């Protein structure tokens, strides 16, 4: 046995003894430090450092070191992917460099007082897919490490994985418990993920569900008598009234429904009188509200019916408002979020709507994934949203100034005046950039006209679509009125909403997509079963075909609303077979027969089309052209299903590649077949406004894009700079490439 191998064995044995200590009384920091000493001793390296991965910030933090300045511990942080150490974590591959100064990825941190250590060896520490950290050894001699050292360090990393995983959890716990309430103001800057663009600068409100207020034991909890209670009811009613009016202005389709349950409860003698009798019996008002609300919440939360369980949040909200109004000293004041930056773990669409009615300035979602409908609603309502990987934000004291830069995904806590000034300038530029300029028909440099239509989610977006000169609506996502209401809208309610869409667009075409719920767009009030794989489940057309009454009500409402419109379209989402399409089309035909028999005003000949969102459509596209009147490619879902990547799962975001060669080739084929059969085809997914992808889309023959109206000026400009022949050449090059990397290089060079 060679000396090095023997020492490797000794090191692993020593390490195993040391690991046993950590489960006992050993302090974790000591354990890490002793591990670093042990490894550096056995490998004969002057430097050994241990970095642990901090999930909340997506950073590696130096936790123990031999050889570097000990004061750098906890201060040296680098993003996963940054520098050599970050690269080891991101790629989960070890790096061995004989002359590290030559590697451009090497990053020097002055706080480490690092000497010129030329040899560098780092291995990832991971447990399954879980990132734990990186173990690094360094030596002044060049080319010091050999394959035995690499094996030794890898074995060490593997042995450390389990014990460090627990250590890291314990440290997280300690850190969270020790966060002083105001210390988090030192957070300063947080790099988040851009979710909805725009800027917000306001005071922070950490969004806790009202029931947190219900169970909190603030000193005010004892206060209040009958006079205060009656006053609080009056104030709450006034606030709800204002909110409702604001809501109706910004979201006409929600009408008064969002707060309807609140009003009903506020007038419900059982609910209010129970509180009043407790107060008369000497119970302090806040406690009376809390006790009665808690009883109702327990009762409703146990209901087998989701729409009743959904009412829990209304009671929490109402009782929370009453309590706030009884305790005016509470930091949440009167619950008015106007101009504030809301910091929340996650939000439901209904909560987002209440906040929108309250005119919030911006939203920071801490660590939470953001479902696409929350993002879409926020975008429609122009509320900047950043997803920030930093749970400390949830401990931010109320009223701390926060600046949200949704354009790049940055969050600044208590920003310095120069940052605010910079932000004001950037905001001004964006306002200038976004000033609506009617774009009219888009034309390429060589004179080919491209129709720009609008994607509409909420009625509030219609004025912008008109201002931008949209040639029509290429996608009206009808699920949003369903998502923002507390229950299924009736045929008449739907008719009234759809009628406004048709009326707003004068004689221009409007394409109604039938209900696309299920999957992540689940309705809180729907009784449908939870699914293990919702994106592969009873979604979109599958849902409506399964619930024919809901489908028929919607189709009837669309057909009635389309009366008088010159060219309305109905399109089905997530069609996977010609058979599905025919069944869905039959429902439309049945509804047409019913309306004719009932003598109801309606449009008798709508175009009936479908979305291309599933790879299954590609192989049967010829057959589809025989039955569908038109096609719209939903690239968001097409990419998701073609590549098997959940489009809202951050963990696999790197796999969601619209530029994947299979996606490009399949799109080319679909468009070619539609053209050969003279069937109109458009793109209505996000790819339609992606500057990098527009030349490809025009090159494969797309002449109609349906996009968010806010993107119209930029898309118009992009198209004006393109010539169709060159786009076709570009496509030839792109589809000849079989790798994502290859495609990217071509895209970068175009
Ligand atoms: C799409 O999938 O591209 C699309 C437009 O539909 P949605 O984003 O509403 O699923
Ligand atoms: Mg879709």
Short mmCIF file of N, CA, C and O and ligand atoms in Angstrom, two decimals, residues 372 376 455 457 475 477 479-480 513 516 521 539 611-613 633-638 647 684-686, ligand 1:
data_model
loop_
_atom_site.label_atom_id
_atom_site.label_comp_id
_atom_site.label_asym_id
_atom_site.label_seq_id
_atom_site.Cartn_x
_atom_site.Cartn_y
_atom_site.Cartn_z
N UNK A 372 -47.88 30.28 -12.92
CA UNK A 372 -47.92 31.19 -14.06
C UNK A 372 -49.15 32.08 -14.01
O UNK A 372 -49.11 33.19 -14.48
N UNK A 376 -49.14 35.98 -14.44
CA UNK A 376 -49.88 36.61 -15.54
C UNK A 376 -50.82 37.69 -15.01
O UNK A 376 -50.93 38.77 -15.57
N UNK A 455 -52.79 39.33 -26.73
CA UNK A 455 -53.21 38.31 -25.76
C UNK A 455 -53.85 39.07 -24.61
O UNK A 455 -53.24 40.00 -24.07
N UNK A 457 -55.84 38.79 -20.84
CA UNK A 457 -56.23 37.96 -19.69
C UNK A 457 -57.36 38.61 -18.90
O UNK A 457 -58.24 37.93 -18.40
N UNK A 475 -55.75 35.76 -28.58
CA UNK A 475 -55.94 34.82 -27.47
C UNK A 475 -56.60 35.55 -26.32
O UNK A 475 -55.99 36.43 -25.70
N UNK A 477 -57.77 34.64 -22.80
CA UNK A 477 -57.69 33.52 -21.86
C UNK A 477 -58.91 33.58 -20.94
O UNK A 477 -58.92 34.31 -19.96
N UNK A 479 -60.02 31.75 -18.72
CA UNK A 479 -60.01 31.20 -17.36
C UNK A 479 -59.85 32.27 -16.28
O UNK A 479 -60.14 32.04 -15.12
N UNK A 480 -59.38 33.46 -16.66
CA UNK A 480 -59.10 34.43 -15.61
C UNK A 480 -60.34 34.90 -14.85
O UNK A 480 -60.31 34.96 -13.63
N UNK A 513 -60.38 31.49 -26.22
CA UNK A 513 -59.92 30.13 -25.90
C UNK A 513 -60.83 29.59 -24.80
O UNK A 513 -61.09 30.28 -23.81
N UNK A 516 -59.14 26.93 -19.78
CA UNK A 516 -57.87 26.19 -19.65
C UNK A 516 -57.53 26.09 -18.16
O UNK A 516 -56.55 26.67 -17.70
N UNK A 521 -53.44 25.67 -12.87
CA UNK A 521 -54.48 26.69 -12.79
C UNK A 521 -55.72 26.10 -12.13
O UNK A 521 -56.82 26.15 -12.67
N UNK A 539 -56.75 18.55 -17.44
CA UNK A 539 -56.49 19.96 -17.69
C UNK A 539 -57.18 20.40 -18.97
O UNK A 539 -57.41 19.59 -19.86
N UNK A 611 -55.36 25.02 -30.27
CA UNK A 611 -53.99 25.37 -29.94
C UNK A 611 -53.08 24.19 -30.24
O UNK A 611 -53.48 23.03 -30.08
N UNK A 612 -51.89 24.50 -30.69
CA UNK A 612 -50.88 23.46 -30.87
C UNK A 612 -49.99 23.56 -29.64
O UNK A 612 -49.18 24.48 -29.52
N UNK A 613 -50.19 22.64 -28.71
CA UNK A 613 -49.44 22.71 -27.45
C UNK A 613 -48.81 21.38 -27.08
O UNK A 613 -48.02 21.30 -26.15
N UNK A 633 -50.19 28.43 -32.06
CA UNK A 633 -49.18 27.63 -31.35
C UNK A 633 -48.95 28.23 -29.97
O UNK A 633 -48.54 29.40 -29.85
N UNK A 634 -49.22 27.43 -28.96
CA UNK A 634 -48.98 27.87 -27.58
C UNK A 634 -47.59 27.38 -27.20
O UNK A 634 -47.40 26.28 -26.68
N UNK A 635 -46.60 28.23 -27.49
CA UNK A 635 -45.22 27.76 -27.30
C UNK A 635 -44.90 27.49 -25.83
O UNK A 635 -44.04 26.68 -25.53
N UNK A 636 -45.60 28.16 -24.91
CA UNK A 636 -45.30 27.94 -23.49
C UNK A 636 -45.50 26.48 -23.13
O UNK A 636 -44.64 25.84 -22.51
N UNK A 637 -46.65 25.96 -23.52
CA UNK A 637 -46.91 24.56 -23.23
C UNK A 637 -46.19 23.63 -24.20
O UNK A 637 -45.79 22.53 -23.83
N UNK A 638 -46.06 24.08 -25.45
CA UNK A 638 -45.41 23.20 -26.43
C UNK A 638 -43.99 22.85 -25.96
O UNK A 638 -43.56 21.71 -26.01
N UNK A 647 -43.10 23.99 -16.64
CA UNK A 647 -42.71 25.36 -16.98
C UNK A 647 -42.62 26.28 -15.77
O UNK A 647 -42.06 27.36 -15.85
N UNK A 684 -49.03 32.22 -30.20
CA UNK A 684 -49.58 33.05 -29.12
C UNK A 684 -48.88 32.81 -27.78
O UNK A 684 -49.30 33.32 -26.76
N UNK A 685 -47.79 32.03 -27.79
CA UNK A 685 -47.02 31.84 -26.56
C UNK A 685 -45.95 32.93 -26.44
O UNK A 685 -45.81 33.79 -27.32
N UNK A 686 -45.19 32.85 -25.36
CA UNK A 686 -44.19 33.89 -25.06
C UNK A 686 -43.12 34.01 -26.16
O UNK A 686 -42.48 35.05 -26.28
C1 LIG B 1 -49.16 28.61 -24.28
O1 LIG B 1 -49.17 27.49 -23.75
O2 LIG B 1 -48.22 29.03 -24.97
C2 LIG B 1 -50.30 29.52 -24.10
C3 LIG B 1 -50.41 30.63 -24.79
O3 LIG B 1 -51.21 29.16 -23.16
P1 LIG B 1 -51.02 29.42 -21.58
O4 LIG B 1 -49.76 30.19 -21.39
O5 LIG B 1 -52.23 30.16 -21.15
O6 LIG B 1 -50.97 28.03 -21.07
#
